[in-house]
Each structure stands twice: as structure tokens, then as C-alpha cells.
Amino acid sequence: MKAVEYTEYGSPDVLRVVDVDRPEPGPDEVLIAVRAVSVNGSDWEGLTGRPAYARIGGLRRPRRHVLGSDVAGTVVAVGADVTTFAPGDDVYADLLDRLGCFAELVCAPARSCAPLPDGMSFVEASAVPQAGVIALRGIVDRGRVRAGQRVLVNGAGGGAGTYAVQLAVLAGAEVTAVDTAHKADHLRSLGAAHVLDHRVDDWTRTGPYDLVLDLACYRPVGAIARGVARGGTYLVVGGAARSVLQVLLLGPLVGLAGRKRLRVLAVPLGVRHVGPLVELLQTGAVRTVVDRTFPLEQTAEALRHHGSGRSVGKVVVTVDPA
């Protein structure tokens, strides 16, 4: 089968389409014929080896040679102990703990898979897992957004950000979206009341906000606290390692004076956590934003487009069925 491999950290130029042996599922695994794989920030970090935490498990060279984790496809074989799926079933999964999805076939633990939601395409389903969990966790589970609150989403133009903006608007919040200027019209179309250009505007001076979901943290913790309202919450998911570490170590202390919760958001793994979002997608209350799709042979270009920061929503790699 074909797979997209890399053996050293670097730009998308280090990726190669190669022929590799067809994998065989273990007793508790299913073999999936890949139809769509969405590109995540974790793929970009794993490719470039930056920030530093992206090299855990492979300091000099990547330990796993095929990226890709949010996958949708069709089961073509099952292990001896699998009773929940059969060949021909359409499924989707989050395989962040093992990767390997930028390929024609991938093995996945049966417990990591779920049936493809009714009415959802392979492309849309592949876009949901990681981005959906982050948005649900940040806005609903931990953010607990309520009507009338002021909510800011930094990095709002990506996959998780576009979901987060819509979830906050649906809850009745006044949403400020932060990203690059060329995404402004699209973010307003999702319901954002205000849009800031991160290259010009300092969001920490435009608040204060009742909730900040920061998907691209690059500011010191003192400035972050300034942008959060008294009794408000700041949750960070990604960004510069130094800034995230500051929030982790100093956030609880810095936030004490104003009763502000400054925390790193813990995100669970697995499609079983995205059920509430899937229901909203099926009813049309929330929509998945897909910027572009690329064939498997152009995975390097898909990652390049994602890494440029110009994509709105998700970038997805598609694989034609054999």
C-alpha cells in the first residue's frame, strides 16, 4: 500500500510517498481503508519537531514515520476478538496515540472507532475528533459559557476555533474571534460579533472577557490575566511552549487576586467525547468548515497549506477507494 513517510524533522519537503507492507490487524483491532484524514496542529508539530514537546519519544528523529490521526474510512478486516464491527462498516476514529493515517490502510483498536454518523461524509467526519473535543471541552465542559457572557477565541480560524466560535454563539455569548485579517468575513459568518487581527490587535487590552479559549498562546501570563474579567476563566490548549508552561506553573497564583482561573486545558482522547457536537452537526446548528482537500499524493502540500496559517477551518487529505 502507499503511505506518506518522513524520517527526519523538517518542512513538508521531507515527506515521501512510499510503498510499504499492508498492515494486519491484531486480535482487538480493525483494518480501515482510509477515505479521509484531517490535518491537525499535532501533525504540523510532529513534522517540524517544534515546540520542543513535539519531540517526546524521538529527540533527534521521529519515532513514528507516518503522521495523521483523525481518520474516516471503511473496515476491510477485523481481528479475531472484535465483535463490534464487520467488514464494510464505515467508521471514524482518533488515533493520536499511534498515528499512521496518511496511508491507504491503517490498523486501529476497535475501542477507538465509532460508526460514521448518519448523514455525515468521510471528509466531515475526519474533521471532527480532535478539533471537536477541544471546542466542546473549552466552551461547554470547562468554559461553561452562558448567555450574555463575553467570550474570546484566540486562533479562531482553525478547526477547533471555528467550532468554538459557533458553540459560544449558540450558547448566547458575545464572541470575539482573533486570527489573521483575511479570515474576518468568514468568522463573522459563523456568528462572531467582533474580529481582531492578531498581528495588529492585542486582545489582552480589549477585554476583559469572561472566558478566553486560547488555541495559540504566545503572551506572558501577566498580560493574559489582564485580559480576563474578575471571576473569569482562561483556558490554553496550544502555542509557544514557554507561554503554555508559564500558564501551567504560574497561572493559578497570578489569577488569585482577581479570582481568575488561568489553566491549561486537559483534552481527552477519543471520538466517544464528541457526541454532543455530532448531534449539533447533524441538525445543522453547527457546521464543519473545510478549507481544502488534497489527495494522498499531495499530503506534503496539505501540511504546507495548514502550516501557512492561511487555511480557514480544516484541511483534509482524501484517499480514493481501491
Short mmCIF file of C-alpha atoms in Angstrom, two decimals:
data_model
loop_
_atom_site.label_atom_id
_atom_site.label_comp_id
_atom_site.label_asym_id
_atom_site.label_seq_id
_atom_site.Cartn_x
_atom_site.Cartn_y
_atom_site.Cartn_z
CA MET A 1 0.00 0.00 0.00
CA LYS A 2 1.01 3.66 -0.26
CA ALA A 3 1.89 5.72 2.78
CA VAL A 4 3.39 9.16 3.36
CA GLU A 5 6.57 8.79 5.41
CA TYR A 6 9.18 11.02 6.98
CA THR A 7 12.34 10.01 8.82
CA GLU A 8 13.61 13.40 9.95
CA TYR A 9 12.08 16.59 11.33
CA GLY A 10 11.70 19.47 8.93
CA SER A 11 9.44 21.15 6.40
CA PRO A 12 6.86 19.28 4.28
CA ASP A 13 9.72 18.66 1.83
CA VAL A 14 10.91 15.74 3.99
CA LEU A 15 7.67 13.81 3.33
CA ARG A 16 7.76 10.99 0.76
CA VAL A 17 5.04 8.81 -0.76
CA VAL A 18 6.35 5.25 -0.48
CA ASP A 19 5.17 1.66 -0.86
CA VAL A 20 5.00 -0.25 2.45
CA ASP A 21 3.68 -3.61 3.56
CA ARG A 22 -0.04 -3.91 4.15
CA PRO A 23 -0.72 -3.97 7.91
CA GLU A 24 -2.54 -6.84 9.55
CA PRO A 25 -4.98 -6.16 12.41
CA GLY A 26 -4.28 -7.59 15.85
CA PRO A 27 -6.90 -9.53 17.81
CA ASP A 28 -8.63 -6.37 19.10
CA GLU A 29 -8.05 -4.21 16.00
CA VAL A 30 -9.81 -3.35 12.78
CA LEU A 31 -8.15 -2.62 9.45
CA ILE A 32 -9.52 0.57 7.90
CA ALA A 33 -9.38 1.53 4.25
CA VAL A 34 -8.73 5.24 4.67
CA ARG A 35 -11.09 7.62 2.89
CA ALA A 36 -10.25 10.92 4.64
CA VAL A 37 -7.72 12.21 7.20
CA SER A 38 -7.85 15.74 8.57
CA VAL A 39 -4.67 17.70 9.24
CA ASN A 40 -4.21 18.80 12.85
CA GLY A 41 -1.80 21.09 14.61
CA SER A 42 -0.31 17.95 16.15
CA ASP A 43 0.68 16.79 12.64
CA TRP A 44 2.48 20.05 11.95
CA GLU A 45 4.26 19.91 15.30
CA GLY A 46 5.21 16.27 14.75
CA LEU A 47 6.57 17.09 11.29
CA THR A 48 8.65 20.11 12.31
CA GLY A 49 9.63 18.88 15.78
CA ARG A 50 8.52 22.20 17.28
CA PRO A 51 7.64 23.14 20.00
CA ALA A 52 10.08 21.04 21.99
CA TYR A 53 7.37 18.81 23.46
CA ALA A 54 6.67 17.54 19.91
CA ARG A 55 9.91 15.52 20.15
CA ILE A 56 8.84 13.46 23.13
CA GLY A 57 9.66 9.89 22.18
CA GLY A 58 12.02 10.95 19.39
CA LEU A 59 14.54 13.61 20.32
CA ARG A 60 16.68 13.50 17.16
CA ARG A 61 14.37 11.70 14.74
CA PRO A 62 10.64 10.91 14.76
CA ARG A 63 9.78 7.58 16.34
CA ARG A 64 6.69 7.11 14.15
CA HIS A 65 7.23 7.69 10.45
CA VAL A 66 3.62 8.18 9.28
CA LEU A 67 1.58 11.10 10.62
CA GLY A 68 -2.20 11.54 10.60
CA SER A 69 -4.63 10.68 13.38
CA ASP A 70 -8.20 11.84 12.69
CA VAL A 71 -9.44 9.31 10.16
CA ALA A 72 -12.64 8.15 8.49
CA GLY A 73 -12.96 5.10 6.27
CA THR A 74 -14.33 1.62 5.77
CA VAL A 75 -13.48 -1.51 7.75
CA VAL A 76 -11.95 -4.15 5.46
CA ALA A 77 -10.86 -6.72 8.07
CA VAL A 78 -11.27 -7.34 11.81
CA GLY A 79 -9.21 -9.10 14.45
CA ALA A 80 -10.28 -12.38 15.99
CA ASP A 81 -11.67 -10.75 19.16
CA VAL A 82 -13.60 -7.91 17.51
CA THR A 83 -17.38 -8.18 17.68
CA THR A 84 -18.43 -4.54 17.37
CA PHE A 85 -17.50 -4.03 13.70
CA ALA A 86 -17.52 -6.06 10.50
CA PRO A 87 -16.01 -5.59 7.03
CA GLY A 88 -17.97 -2.98 5.13
CA ASP A 89 -18.75 -0.80 8.17
CA ASP A 90 -17.99 2.90 7.79
CA VAL A 91 -16.19 4.30 10.84
CA TYR A 92 -14.21 7.24 12.14
CA ALA A 93 -11.55 7.40 14.83
CA ASP A 94 -8.97 9.48 16.66
CA LEU A 95 -5.62 7.69 16.60
CA LEU A 96 -3.43 10.40 18.11
CA ASP A 97 -1.80 7.82 20.36
CA ARG A 98 -0.49 5.79 17.38
CA LEU A 99 -0.79 7.93 14.20
CA GLY A 100 -0.22 6.26 10.80
CA CYS A 101 -3.32 7.56 8.97
CA PHE A 102 -1.67 9.29 5.99
CA ALA A 103 -1.82 5.96 4.18
CA GLU A 104 -4.21 3.79 2.19
CA LEU A 105 -4.77 1.43 5.14
CA VAL A 106 -4.40 1.78 8.90
CA CYS A 107 -4.97 -0.52 11.87
CA ALA A 108 -6.99 0.87 14.76
CA PRO A 109 -8.13 -0.52 18.10
CA ALA A 110 -11.82 -1.31 17.79
CA ARG A 111 -12.44 0.64 21.01
CA SER A 112 -11.08 3.80 19.34
CA CYS A 113 -13.61 3.66 16.49
CA ALA A 114 -17.24 4.69 16.19
CA PRO A 115 -19.75 4.25 13.38
CA LEU A 116 -19.73 7.06 10.83
CA PRO A 117 -22.54 9.40 11.94
CA ASP A 118 -25.68 9.34 9.82
CA GLY A 119 -25.68 11.95 7.10
CA MET A 120 -22.01 12.79 7.54
CA SER A 121 -19.42 12.43 4.78
CA PHE A 122 -15.99 10.86 5.30
CA VAL A 123 -14.40 14.31 4.91
CA GLU A 124 -16.63 15.91 7.53
CA ALA A 125 -16.26 13.02 9.98
CA SER A 126 -12.46 13.15 9.74
CA ALA A 127 -12.56 16.83 10.70
CA VAL A 128 -14.44 16.30 13.96
CA PRO A 129 -12.41 14.29 16.54
CA GLN A 130 -9.58 16.42 17.91
CA ALA A 131 -10.98 19.82 16.91
CA GLY A 132 -14.40 18.89 18.23
CA VAL A 133 -13.14 17.67 21.59
CA ILE A 134 -11.11 20.85 22.13
CA ALA A 135 -14.07 23.09 21.30
CA LEU A 136 -16.53 21.14 23.46
CA ARG A 137 -14.12 20.93 26.36
CA GLY A 138 -13.19 24.60 26.20
CA ILE A 139 -16.60 26.16 25.60
CA VAL A 140 -19.07 23.72 27.16
CA ASP A 141 -17.47 21.34 29.68
CA ARG A 142 -14.86 23.60 31.29
CA GLY A 143 -15.77 27.04 29.95
CA ARG A 144 -19.46 26.65 30.86
CA VAL A 145 -20.41 29.55 28.63
CA ARG A 146 -23.72 31.25 29.40
CA ALA A 147 -25.89 33.75 27.59
CA GLY A 148 -24.65 37.33 27.84
CA GLN A 149 -21.02 36.47 28.61
CA ARG A 150 -18.10 37.93 26.70
CA VAL A 151 -16.06 35.14 25.13
CA LEU A 152 -12.81 35.40 23.18
CA VAL A 153 -11.37 32.64 21.00
CA ASN A 154 -7.73 33.15 20.01
CA GLY A 155 -6.82 31.15 16.91
CA ALA A 156 -10.48 31.18 15.91
CA GLY A 157 -9.92 30.46 12.23
CA GLY A 158 -8.70 26.87 12.62
CA GLY A 159 -10.67 23.66 13.02
CA ALA A 160 -11.16 23.86 16.79
CA GLY A 161 -11.61 27.63 16.62
CA THR A 162 -14.43 27.57 14.08
CA TYR A 163 -16.29 25.01 16.18
CA ALA A 164 -15.63 27.00 19.38
CA VAL A 165 -16.96 30.24 17.92
CA GLN A 166 -20.18 28.54 16.83
CA LEU A 167 -20.67 26.77 20.18
CA ALA A 168 -20.20 30.03 22.10
CA VAL A 169 -22.62 31.89 19.81
CA LEU A 170 -25.14 29.06 20.19
CA ALA A 171 -24.91 29.50 23.99
CA GLY A 172 -25.81 33.19 23.61
CA ALA A 173 -22.37 34.70 24.22
CA GLU A 174 -20.91 37.84 22.63
CA VAL A 175 -17.95 36.33 20.79
CA THR A 176 -14.68 37.99 19.81
CA ALA A 177 -12.61 35.97 17.34
CA VAL A 178 -8.85 36.50 16.96
CA ASP A 179 -6.92 35.39 13.87
CA THR A 180 -5.47 36.91 10.70
CA ALA A 181 -7.39 39.67 8.91
CA HIS A 182 -8.22 37.66 5.77
CA LYS A 183 -10.37 35.30 7.86
CA ALA A 184 -12.54 38.09 9.28
CA ASP A 185 -15.53 37.78 6.94
CA HIS A 186 -15.70 34.03 7.44
CA LEU A 187 -15.53 34.34 11.22
CA ARG A 188 -18.33 36.89 11.17
CA SER A 189 -20.39 34.48 9.07
CA LEU A 190 -20.05 31.98 11.93
CA GLY A 191 -21.54 34.49 14.35
CA ALA A 192 -18.53 36.33 15.79
CA ALA A 193 -19.59 39.82 16.89
CA HIS A 194 -16.03 41.15 16.80
CA VAL A 195 -12.91 40.06 14.91
CA LEU A 196 -9.35 41.05 15.83
CA ASP A 197 -6.21 40.72 13.71
CA HIS A 198 -3.59 39.11 15.94
CA ARG A 199 -0.81 40.91 14.04
CA VAL A 200 -2.25 44.32 14.93
CA ASP A 201 -4.55 43.97 17.93
CA ASP A 202 -3.55 42.95 21.46
CA TRP A 203 -6.55 41.02 22.77
CA THR A 204 -5.34 41.33 26.36
CA ARG A 205 -6.13 45.08 26.14
CA THR A 206 -9.57 44.76 24.53
CA GLY A 207 -11.44 42.90 27.27
CA PRO A 208 -11.90 41.92 29.89
CA TYR A 209 -13.52 38.64 28.88
CA ASP A 210 -15.49 36.15 30.94
CA LEU A 211 -13.88 33.27 29.05
CA VAL A 212 -10.80 33.12 26.86
CA LEU A 213 -10.10 29.93 24.91
CA ASP A 214 -6.54 30.31 23.66
CA LEU A 215 -5.53 27.97 20.86
CA ALA A 216 -2.35 29.90 20.04
CA CYS A 217 -0.80 31.22 23.25
CA TYR A 218 2.25 33.47 22.80
CA ARG A 219 1.79 36.05 25.56
CA PRO A 220 3.17 36.18 29.12
CA VAL A 221 0.86 35.12 31.91
CA GLY A 222 0.69 38.63 33.40
CA ALA A 223 -0.71 40.07 30.16
CA ILE A 224 -3.13 37.17 29.87
CA ALA A 225 -4.52 37.86 33.36
CA ARG A 226 -5.14 41.50 32.36
CA GLY A 227 -7.49 40.35 29.59
CA VAL A 228 -9.64 38.13 31.84
CA ALA A 229 -12.56 39.55 33.82
CA ARG A 230 -12.76 39.18 37.57
CA GLY A 231 -14.16 35.72 38.25
CA GLY A 232 -13.45 34.76 34.62
CA THR A 233 -11.65 31.80 33.08
CA TYR A 234 -8.68 31.47 30.72
CA LEU A 235 -8.01 28.08 29.10
CA VAL A 236 -4.99 27.42 26.90
CA VAL A 237 -4.61 24.48 24.54
CA GLY A 238 -1.67 25.28 22.27
CA GLY A 239 1.03 27.80 21.43
CA ALA A 240 4.61 28.52 22.41
CA ALA A 241 5.95 26.00 24.93
CA ARG A 242 7.31 28.79 27.14
CA SER A 243 3.96 30.60 27.33
CA VAL A 244 1.99 27.42 27.99
CA LEU A 245 4.45 26.43 30.71
CA GLN A 246 4.04 29.85 32.34
CA VAL A 247 0.29 29.36 32.49
CA LEU A 248 0.71 25.86 33.88
CA LEU A 249 3.13 26.88 36.65
CA LEU A 250 2.15 30.47 37.43
CA GLY A 251 -1.43 30.77 36.21
CA PRO A 252 -3.14 29.60 39.42
CA LEU A 253 -1.05 32.02 41.51
CA VAL A 254 -1.35 35.02 39.18
CA GLY A 255 -5.11 34.59 38.96
CA LEU A 256 -5.70 34.58 42.72
CA ALA A 257 -6.06 38.34 43.16
CA GLY A 258 -8.93 38.65 40.74
CA ARG A 259 -10.44 35.22 41.35
CA LYS A 260 -9.43 34.35 37.79
CA ARG A 261 -8.94 30.74 36.66
CA LEU A 262 -5.87 30.60 34.40
CA ARG A 263 -5.38 26.98 33.37
CA VAL A 264 -4.04 24.62 30.74
CA LEU A 265 -7.00 22.76 29.24
CA ALA A 266 -6.74 18.97 29.51
CA VAL A 267 -8.22 17.38 26.40
CA PRO A 268 -9.39 13.74 26.45
CA LEU A 269 -8.65 11.40 23.57
CA GLY A 270 -11.29 9.57 21.55
CA VAL A 271 -14.38 10.05 19.41
CA ARG A 272 -16.62 8.97 22.28
CA HIS A 273 -16.24 12.52 23.63
CA VAL A 274 -17.66 14.33 20.57
CA GLY A 275 -21.24 13.03 20.71
CA PRO A 276 -22.85 16.37 21.65
CA LEU A 277 -21.10 18.13 18.76
CA VAL A 278 -22.04 15.40 16.29
CA GLU A 279 -25.70 15.90 17.22
CA LEU A 280 -25.40 19.63 16.55
CA LEU A 281 -23.72 18.95 13.22
CA GLN A 282 -26.48 16.55 12.21
CA THR A 283 -29.19 19.11 12.97
CA GLY A 284 -27.33 21.92 11.20
CA ALA A 285 -26.96 24.03 14.37
CA VAL A 286 -23.17 23.88 13.90
CA ARG A 287 -21.26 23.26 10.68
CA THR A 288 -17.85 21.92 9.82
CA VAL A 289 -15.63 24.33 7.91
CA VAL A 290 -13.32 22.63 5.40
CA ASP A 291 -10.87 24.93 3.64
CA ARG A 292 -9.46 22.50 1.06
CA THR A 293 -8.99 18.82 0.34
CA PHE A 294 -5.86 17.23 -1.11
CA PRO A 295 -5.27 13.71 -2.49
CA LEU A 296 -2.94 11.41 -0.55
CA GLU A 297 -0.13 12.02 -3.04
CA GLN A 298 -0.26 15.73 -2.12
CA THR A 299 -0.11 15.29 1.66
CA ALA A 300 3.01 17.46 1.77
CA GLU A 301 1.07 20.30 0.14
CA ALA A 302 -1.81 19.77 2.57
CA LEU A 303 0.56 20.17 5.53
CA ARG A 304 2.23 23.16 3.87
CA HIS A 305 -1.15 24.83 3.43
CA HIS A 306 -2.09 24.13 7.04
CA GLY A 307 1.29 25.35 8.29
CA SER A 308 0.99 28.62 6.35
CA GLY A 309 -1.78 29.68 8.72
CA ARG A 310 -3.97 30.78 5.81
CA SER A 311 -6.50 27.96 5.93
CA VAL A 312 -9.94 28.62 7.38
CA GLY A 313 -11.23 25.59 9.26
CA LYS A 314 -9.84 22.18 8.40
CA VAL A 315 -7.52 20.86 5.70
CA VAL A 316 -8.33 17.27 4.74
CA VAL A 317 -6.38 14.58 2.85
CA THR A 318 -8.58 12.20 0.85
CA VAL A 319 -7.88 8.69 -0.44
CA ASP A 320 -9.72 7.20 -3.40
CA PRO A 321 -11.16 3.75 -2.69
CA ALA A 322 -9.24 0.91 -4.32
#
